[in-house]
Each structure stands twice: as C-alpha cells, then as structure tokens.
PDB file of N, CA and C in Angstrom:
ATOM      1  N   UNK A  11      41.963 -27.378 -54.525  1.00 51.00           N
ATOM      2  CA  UNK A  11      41.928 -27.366 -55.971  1.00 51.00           C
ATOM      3  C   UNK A  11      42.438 -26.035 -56.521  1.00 51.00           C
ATOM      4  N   UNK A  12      41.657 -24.733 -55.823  1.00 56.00           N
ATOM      5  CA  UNK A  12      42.470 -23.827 -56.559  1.00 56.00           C
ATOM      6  C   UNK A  12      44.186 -23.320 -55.638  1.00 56.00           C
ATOM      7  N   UNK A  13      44.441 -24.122 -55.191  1.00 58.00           N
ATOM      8  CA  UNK A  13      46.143 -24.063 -55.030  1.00 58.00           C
ATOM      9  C   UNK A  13      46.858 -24.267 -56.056  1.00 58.00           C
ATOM     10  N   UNK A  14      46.219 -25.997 -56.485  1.00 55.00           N
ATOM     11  CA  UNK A  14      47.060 -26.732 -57.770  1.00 55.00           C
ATOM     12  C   UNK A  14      47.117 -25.536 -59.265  1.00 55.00           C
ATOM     13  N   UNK A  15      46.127 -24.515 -59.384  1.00 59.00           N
ATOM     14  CA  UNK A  15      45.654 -23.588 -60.484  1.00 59.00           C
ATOM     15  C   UNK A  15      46.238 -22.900 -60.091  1.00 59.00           C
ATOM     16  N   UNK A  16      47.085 -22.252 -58.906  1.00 69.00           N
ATOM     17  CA  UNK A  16      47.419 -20.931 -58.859  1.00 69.00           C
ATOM     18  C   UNK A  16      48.618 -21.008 -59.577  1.00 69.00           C
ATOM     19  N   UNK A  17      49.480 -21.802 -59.981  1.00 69.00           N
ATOM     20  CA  UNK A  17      50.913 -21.405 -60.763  1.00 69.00           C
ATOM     21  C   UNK A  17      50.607 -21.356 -62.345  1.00 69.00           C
ATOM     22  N   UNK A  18      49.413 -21.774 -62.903  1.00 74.00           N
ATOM     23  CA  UNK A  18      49.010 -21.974 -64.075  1.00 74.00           C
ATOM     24  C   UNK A  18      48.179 -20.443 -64.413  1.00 74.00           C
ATOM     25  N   UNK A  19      47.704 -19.628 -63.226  1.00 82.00           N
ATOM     26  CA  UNK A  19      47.312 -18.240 -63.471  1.00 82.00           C
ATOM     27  C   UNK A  19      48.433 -17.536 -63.335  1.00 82.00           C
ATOM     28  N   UNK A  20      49.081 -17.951 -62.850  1.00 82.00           N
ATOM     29  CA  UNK A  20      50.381 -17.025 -62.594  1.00 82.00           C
ATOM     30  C   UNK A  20      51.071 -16.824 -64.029  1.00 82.00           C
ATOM     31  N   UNK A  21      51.337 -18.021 -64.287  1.00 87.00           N
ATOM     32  CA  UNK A  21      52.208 -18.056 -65.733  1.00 87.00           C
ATOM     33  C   UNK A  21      51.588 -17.644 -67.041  1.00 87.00           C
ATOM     34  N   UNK A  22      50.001 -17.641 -67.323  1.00 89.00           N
ATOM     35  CA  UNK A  22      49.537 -16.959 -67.942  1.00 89.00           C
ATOM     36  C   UNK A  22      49.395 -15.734 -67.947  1.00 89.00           C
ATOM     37  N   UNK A  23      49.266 -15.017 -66.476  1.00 89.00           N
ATOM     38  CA  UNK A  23      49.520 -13.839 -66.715  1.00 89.00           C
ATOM     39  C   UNK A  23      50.900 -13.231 -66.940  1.00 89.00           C
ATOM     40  N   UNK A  24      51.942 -13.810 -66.840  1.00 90.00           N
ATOM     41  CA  UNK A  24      53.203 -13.309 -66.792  1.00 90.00           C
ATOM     42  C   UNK A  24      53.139 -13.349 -68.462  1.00 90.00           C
ATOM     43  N   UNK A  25      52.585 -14.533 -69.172  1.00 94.00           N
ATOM     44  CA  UNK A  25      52.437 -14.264 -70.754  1.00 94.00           C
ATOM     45  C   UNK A  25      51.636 -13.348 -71.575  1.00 94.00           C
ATOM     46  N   UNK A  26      50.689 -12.949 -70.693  1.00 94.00           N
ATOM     47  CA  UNK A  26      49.696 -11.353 -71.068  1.00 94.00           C
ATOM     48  C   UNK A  26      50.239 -10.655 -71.054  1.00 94.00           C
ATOM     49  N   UNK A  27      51.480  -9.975 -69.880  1.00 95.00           N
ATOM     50  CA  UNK A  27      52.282  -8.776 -69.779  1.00 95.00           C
ATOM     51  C   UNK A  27      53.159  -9.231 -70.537  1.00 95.00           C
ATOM     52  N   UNK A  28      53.606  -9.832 -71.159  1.00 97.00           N
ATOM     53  CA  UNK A  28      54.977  -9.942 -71.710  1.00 97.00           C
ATOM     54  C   UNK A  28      54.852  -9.841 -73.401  1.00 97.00           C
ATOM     55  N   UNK A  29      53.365 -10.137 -73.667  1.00 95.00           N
ATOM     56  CA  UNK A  29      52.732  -9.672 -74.670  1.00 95.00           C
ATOM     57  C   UNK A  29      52.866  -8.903 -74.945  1.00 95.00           C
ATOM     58  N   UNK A  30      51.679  -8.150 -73.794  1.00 94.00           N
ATOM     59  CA  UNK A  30      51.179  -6.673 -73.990  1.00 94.00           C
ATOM     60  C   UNK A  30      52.085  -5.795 -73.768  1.00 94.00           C
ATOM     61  N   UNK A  31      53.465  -6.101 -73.389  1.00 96.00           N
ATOM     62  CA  UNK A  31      54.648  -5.179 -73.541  1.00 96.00           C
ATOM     63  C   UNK A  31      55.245  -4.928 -74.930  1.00 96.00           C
ATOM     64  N   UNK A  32      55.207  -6.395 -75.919  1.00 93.00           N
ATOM     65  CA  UNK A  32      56.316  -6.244 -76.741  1.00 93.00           C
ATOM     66  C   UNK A  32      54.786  -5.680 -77.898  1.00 93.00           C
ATOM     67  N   UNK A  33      53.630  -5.802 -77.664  1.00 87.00           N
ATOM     68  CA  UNK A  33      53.293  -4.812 -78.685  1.00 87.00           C
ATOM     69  C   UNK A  33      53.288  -3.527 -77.890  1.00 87.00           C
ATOM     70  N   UNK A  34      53.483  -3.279 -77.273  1.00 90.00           N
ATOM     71  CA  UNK A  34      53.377  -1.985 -76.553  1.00 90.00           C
ATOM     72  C   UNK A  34      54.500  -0.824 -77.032  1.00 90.00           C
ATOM     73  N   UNK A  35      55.529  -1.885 -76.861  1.00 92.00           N
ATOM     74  CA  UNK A  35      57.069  -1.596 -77.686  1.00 92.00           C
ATOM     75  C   UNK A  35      57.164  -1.852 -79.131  1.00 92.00           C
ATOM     76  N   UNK A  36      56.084  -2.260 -79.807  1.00 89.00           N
ATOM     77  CA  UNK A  36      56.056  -2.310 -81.320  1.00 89.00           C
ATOM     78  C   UNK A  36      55.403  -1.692 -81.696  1.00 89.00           C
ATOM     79  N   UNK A  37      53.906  -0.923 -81.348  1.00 86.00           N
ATOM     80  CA  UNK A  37      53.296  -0.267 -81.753  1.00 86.00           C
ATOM     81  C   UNK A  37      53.828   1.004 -82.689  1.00 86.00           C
ATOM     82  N   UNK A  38      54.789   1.153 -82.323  1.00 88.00           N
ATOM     83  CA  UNK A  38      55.023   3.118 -82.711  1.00 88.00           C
ATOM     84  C   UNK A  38      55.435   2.796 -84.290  1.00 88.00           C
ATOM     85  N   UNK A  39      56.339   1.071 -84.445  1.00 91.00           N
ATOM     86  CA  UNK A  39      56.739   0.988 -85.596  1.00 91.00           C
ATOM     87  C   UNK A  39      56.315   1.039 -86.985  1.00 91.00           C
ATOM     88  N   UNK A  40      56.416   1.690 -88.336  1.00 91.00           N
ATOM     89  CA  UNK A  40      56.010   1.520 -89.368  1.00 91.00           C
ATOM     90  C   UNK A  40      55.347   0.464 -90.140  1.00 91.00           C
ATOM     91  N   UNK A  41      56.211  -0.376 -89.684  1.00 88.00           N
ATOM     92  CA  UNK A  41      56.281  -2.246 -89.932  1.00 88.00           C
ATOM     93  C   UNK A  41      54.815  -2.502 -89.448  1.00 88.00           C
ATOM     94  N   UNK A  42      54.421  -2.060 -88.708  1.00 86.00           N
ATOM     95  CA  UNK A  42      53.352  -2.203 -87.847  1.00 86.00           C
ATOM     96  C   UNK A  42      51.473  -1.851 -87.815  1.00 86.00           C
ATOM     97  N   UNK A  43      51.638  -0.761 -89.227  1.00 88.00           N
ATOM     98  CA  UNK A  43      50.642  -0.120 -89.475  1.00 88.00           C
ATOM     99  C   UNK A  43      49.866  -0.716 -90.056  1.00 88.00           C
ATOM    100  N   UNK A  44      50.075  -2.242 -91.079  1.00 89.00           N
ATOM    101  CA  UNK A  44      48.751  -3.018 -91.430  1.00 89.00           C
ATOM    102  C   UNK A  44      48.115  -3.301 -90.075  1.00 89.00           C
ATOM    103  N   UNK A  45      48.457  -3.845 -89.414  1.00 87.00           N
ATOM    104  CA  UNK A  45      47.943  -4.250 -88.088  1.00 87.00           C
ATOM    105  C   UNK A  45      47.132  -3.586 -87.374  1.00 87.00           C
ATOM    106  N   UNK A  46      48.039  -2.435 -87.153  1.00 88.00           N
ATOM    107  CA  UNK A  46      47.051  -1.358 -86.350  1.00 88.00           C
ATOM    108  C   UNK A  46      45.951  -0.965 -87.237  1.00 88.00           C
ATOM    109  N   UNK A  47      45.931  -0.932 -88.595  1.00 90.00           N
ATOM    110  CA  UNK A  47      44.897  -0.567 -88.992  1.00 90.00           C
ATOM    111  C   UNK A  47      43.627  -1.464 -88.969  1.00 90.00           C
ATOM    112  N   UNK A  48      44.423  -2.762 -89.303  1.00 92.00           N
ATOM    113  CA  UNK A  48      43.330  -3.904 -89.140  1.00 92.00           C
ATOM    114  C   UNK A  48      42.492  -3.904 -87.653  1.00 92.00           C
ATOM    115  N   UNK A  49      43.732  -3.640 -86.741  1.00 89.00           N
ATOM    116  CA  UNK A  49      42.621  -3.624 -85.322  1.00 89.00           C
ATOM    117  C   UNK A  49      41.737  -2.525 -85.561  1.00 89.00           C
ATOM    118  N   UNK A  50      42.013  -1.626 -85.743  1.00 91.00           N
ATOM    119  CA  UNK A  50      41.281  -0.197 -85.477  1.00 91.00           C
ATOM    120  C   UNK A  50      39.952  -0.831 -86.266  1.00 91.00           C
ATOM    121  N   UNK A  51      39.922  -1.575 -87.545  1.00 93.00           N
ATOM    122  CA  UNK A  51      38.575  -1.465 -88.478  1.00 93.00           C
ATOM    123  C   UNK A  51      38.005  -3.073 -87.774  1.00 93.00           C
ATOM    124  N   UNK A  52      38.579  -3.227 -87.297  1.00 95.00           N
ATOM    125  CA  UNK A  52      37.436  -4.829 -86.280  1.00 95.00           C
ATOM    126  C   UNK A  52      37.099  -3.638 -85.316  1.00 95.00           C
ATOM    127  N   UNK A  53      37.824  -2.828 -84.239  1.00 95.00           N
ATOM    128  CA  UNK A  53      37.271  -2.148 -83.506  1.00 95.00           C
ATOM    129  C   UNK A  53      35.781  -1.203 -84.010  1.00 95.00           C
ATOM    130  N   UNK A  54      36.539  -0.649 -84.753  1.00 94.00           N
ATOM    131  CA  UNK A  54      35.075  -0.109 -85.373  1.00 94.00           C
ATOM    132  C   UNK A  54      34.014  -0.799 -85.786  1.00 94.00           C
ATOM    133  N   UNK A  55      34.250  -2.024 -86.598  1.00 95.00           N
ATOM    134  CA  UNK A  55      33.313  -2.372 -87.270  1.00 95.00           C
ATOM    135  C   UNK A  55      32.430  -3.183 -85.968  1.00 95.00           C
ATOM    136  N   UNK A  56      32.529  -3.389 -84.433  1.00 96.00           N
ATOM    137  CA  UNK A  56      32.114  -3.665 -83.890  1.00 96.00           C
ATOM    138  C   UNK A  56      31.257  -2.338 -83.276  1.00 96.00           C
ATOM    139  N   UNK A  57      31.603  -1.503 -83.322  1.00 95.00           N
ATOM    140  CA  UNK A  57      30.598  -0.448 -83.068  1.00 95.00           C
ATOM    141  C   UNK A  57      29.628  -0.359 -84.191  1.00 95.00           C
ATOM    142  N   UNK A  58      29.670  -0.741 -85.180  1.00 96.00           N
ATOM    143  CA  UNK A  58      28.859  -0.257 -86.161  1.00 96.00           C
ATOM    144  C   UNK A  58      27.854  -1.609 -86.425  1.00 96.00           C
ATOM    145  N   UNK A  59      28.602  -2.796 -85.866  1.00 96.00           N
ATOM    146  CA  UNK A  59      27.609  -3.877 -85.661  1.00 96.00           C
ATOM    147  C   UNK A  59      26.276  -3.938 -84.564  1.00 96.00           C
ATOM    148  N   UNK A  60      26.733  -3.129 -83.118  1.00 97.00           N
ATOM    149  CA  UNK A  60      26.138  -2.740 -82.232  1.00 97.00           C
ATOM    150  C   UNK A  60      25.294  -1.493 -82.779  1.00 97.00           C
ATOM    151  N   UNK A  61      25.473  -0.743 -83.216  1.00 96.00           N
ATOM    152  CA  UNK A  61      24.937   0.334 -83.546  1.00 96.00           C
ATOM    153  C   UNK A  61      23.617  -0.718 -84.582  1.00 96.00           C
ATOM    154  N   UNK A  62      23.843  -1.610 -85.651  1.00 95.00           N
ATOM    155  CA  UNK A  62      22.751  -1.762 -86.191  1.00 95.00           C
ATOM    156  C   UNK A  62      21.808  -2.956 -85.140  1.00 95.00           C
ATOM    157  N   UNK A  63      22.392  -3.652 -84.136  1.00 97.00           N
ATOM    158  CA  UNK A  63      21.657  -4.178 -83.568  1.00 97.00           C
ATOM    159  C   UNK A  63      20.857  -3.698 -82.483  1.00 97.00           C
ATOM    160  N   UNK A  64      20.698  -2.512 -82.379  1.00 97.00           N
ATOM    161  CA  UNK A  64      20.613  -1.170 -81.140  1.00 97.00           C
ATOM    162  C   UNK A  64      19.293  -0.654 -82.203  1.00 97.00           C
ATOM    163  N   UNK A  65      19.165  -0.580 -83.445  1.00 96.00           N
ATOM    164  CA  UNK A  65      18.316   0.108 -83.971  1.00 96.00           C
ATOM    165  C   UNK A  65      18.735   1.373 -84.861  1.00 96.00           C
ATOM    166  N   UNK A  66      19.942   1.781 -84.560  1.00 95.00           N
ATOM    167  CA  UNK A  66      20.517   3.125 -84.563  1.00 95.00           C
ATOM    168  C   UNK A  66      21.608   2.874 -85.969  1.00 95.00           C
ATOM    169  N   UNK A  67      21.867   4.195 -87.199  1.00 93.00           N
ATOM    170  CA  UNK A  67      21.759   4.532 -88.177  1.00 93.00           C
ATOM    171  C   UNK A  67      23.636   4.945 -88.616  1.00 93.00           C
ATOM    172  N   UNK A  68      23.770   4.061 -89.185  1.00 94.00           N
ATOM    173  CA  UNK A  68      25.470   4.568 -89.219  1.00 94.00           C
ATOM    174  C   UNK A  68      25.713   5.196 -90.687  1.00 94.00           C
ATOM    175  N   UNK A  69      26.116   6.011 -90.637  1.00 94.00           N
ATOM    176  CA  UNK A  69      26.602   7.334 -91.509  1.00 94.00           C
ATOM    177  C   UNK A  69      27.495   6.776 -92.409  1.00 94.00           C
ATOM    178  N   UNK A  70      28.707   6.347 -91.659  1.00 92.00           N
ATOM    179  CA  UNK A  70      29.613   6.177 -92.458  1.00 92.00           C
ATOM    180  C   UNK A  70      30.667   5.828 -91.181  1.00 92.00           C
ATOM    181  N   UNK A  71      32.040   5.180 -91.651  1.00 90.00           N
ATOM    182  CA  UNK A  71      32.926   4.873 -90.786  1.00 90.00           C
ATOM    183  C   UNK A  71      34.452   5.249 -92.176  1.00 90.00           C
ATOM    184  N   UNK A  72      35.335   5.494 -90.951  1.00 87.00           N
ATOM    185  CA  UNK A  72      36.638   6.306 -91.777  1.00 87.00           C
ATOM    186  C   UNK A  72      37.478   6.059 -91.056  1.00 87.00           C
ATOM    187  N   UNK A  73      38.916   5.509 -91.307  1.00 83.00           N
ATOM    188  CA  UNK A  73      39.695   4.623 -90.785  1.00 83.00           C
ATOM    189  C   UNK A  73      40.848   5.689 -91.726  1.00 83.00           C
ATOM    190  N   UNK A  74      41.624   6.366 -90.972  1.00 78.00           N
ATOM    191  CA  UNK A  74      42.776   7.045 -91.235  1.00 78.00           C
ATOM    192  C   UNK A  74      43.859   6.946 -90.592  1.00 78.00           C
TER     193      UNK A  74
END
C-alpha cells in the first residue's frame, strides 16, 4: 500500500519546493509587502493568542 503512495508524496513535495522557491524568489519584491505584512500579523497575532491562553499579559504588538 505504501508503494502505490510513494509517487503521490513525491509529487507533492516537488509542489512544496517549487512553491517555497517562487515565494522565496518573490519575497524581496515591493508588490509583495501587503502579504508579508499580512503574514507577519497572523504570525504574531498567534503569539498573542497563546500568550492569552498561557495566562500571560500582552503589552502591545507592532508590525513595521
């Protein structure tokens, strides 16, 4: 069974790197900065979700 799966992991991962290349290669662009900002404030705002489910006191968050 996992023979018949191995060309179906294969090809998904060849679509992860091929991804994670062309933002890799897009990142630096201007065009690009809603995005990155949007990730950056899910990134954060997941620390600050953990932080209130932890007990612990968030200040403030700043996304520049």
């Amino acid at each position: 069974r996992k023979a018949l799966l191995a060309p179906y992991h294969r090809k998904a991962l060849a679509i992860h790197l091929v991804v994670f290349a062309v933002v890799l290669a897009l990142w630096s662009l201007p065009i690009v900065n809603p995005v990155k900002l949007l990730v950056v404030l899910f990134h954060e705002m997941s620390h600050v979700a953990v932080a209130f489910l932890t007990g612990a006191t968030v200040f403030g968050v700043a996304i520049d």
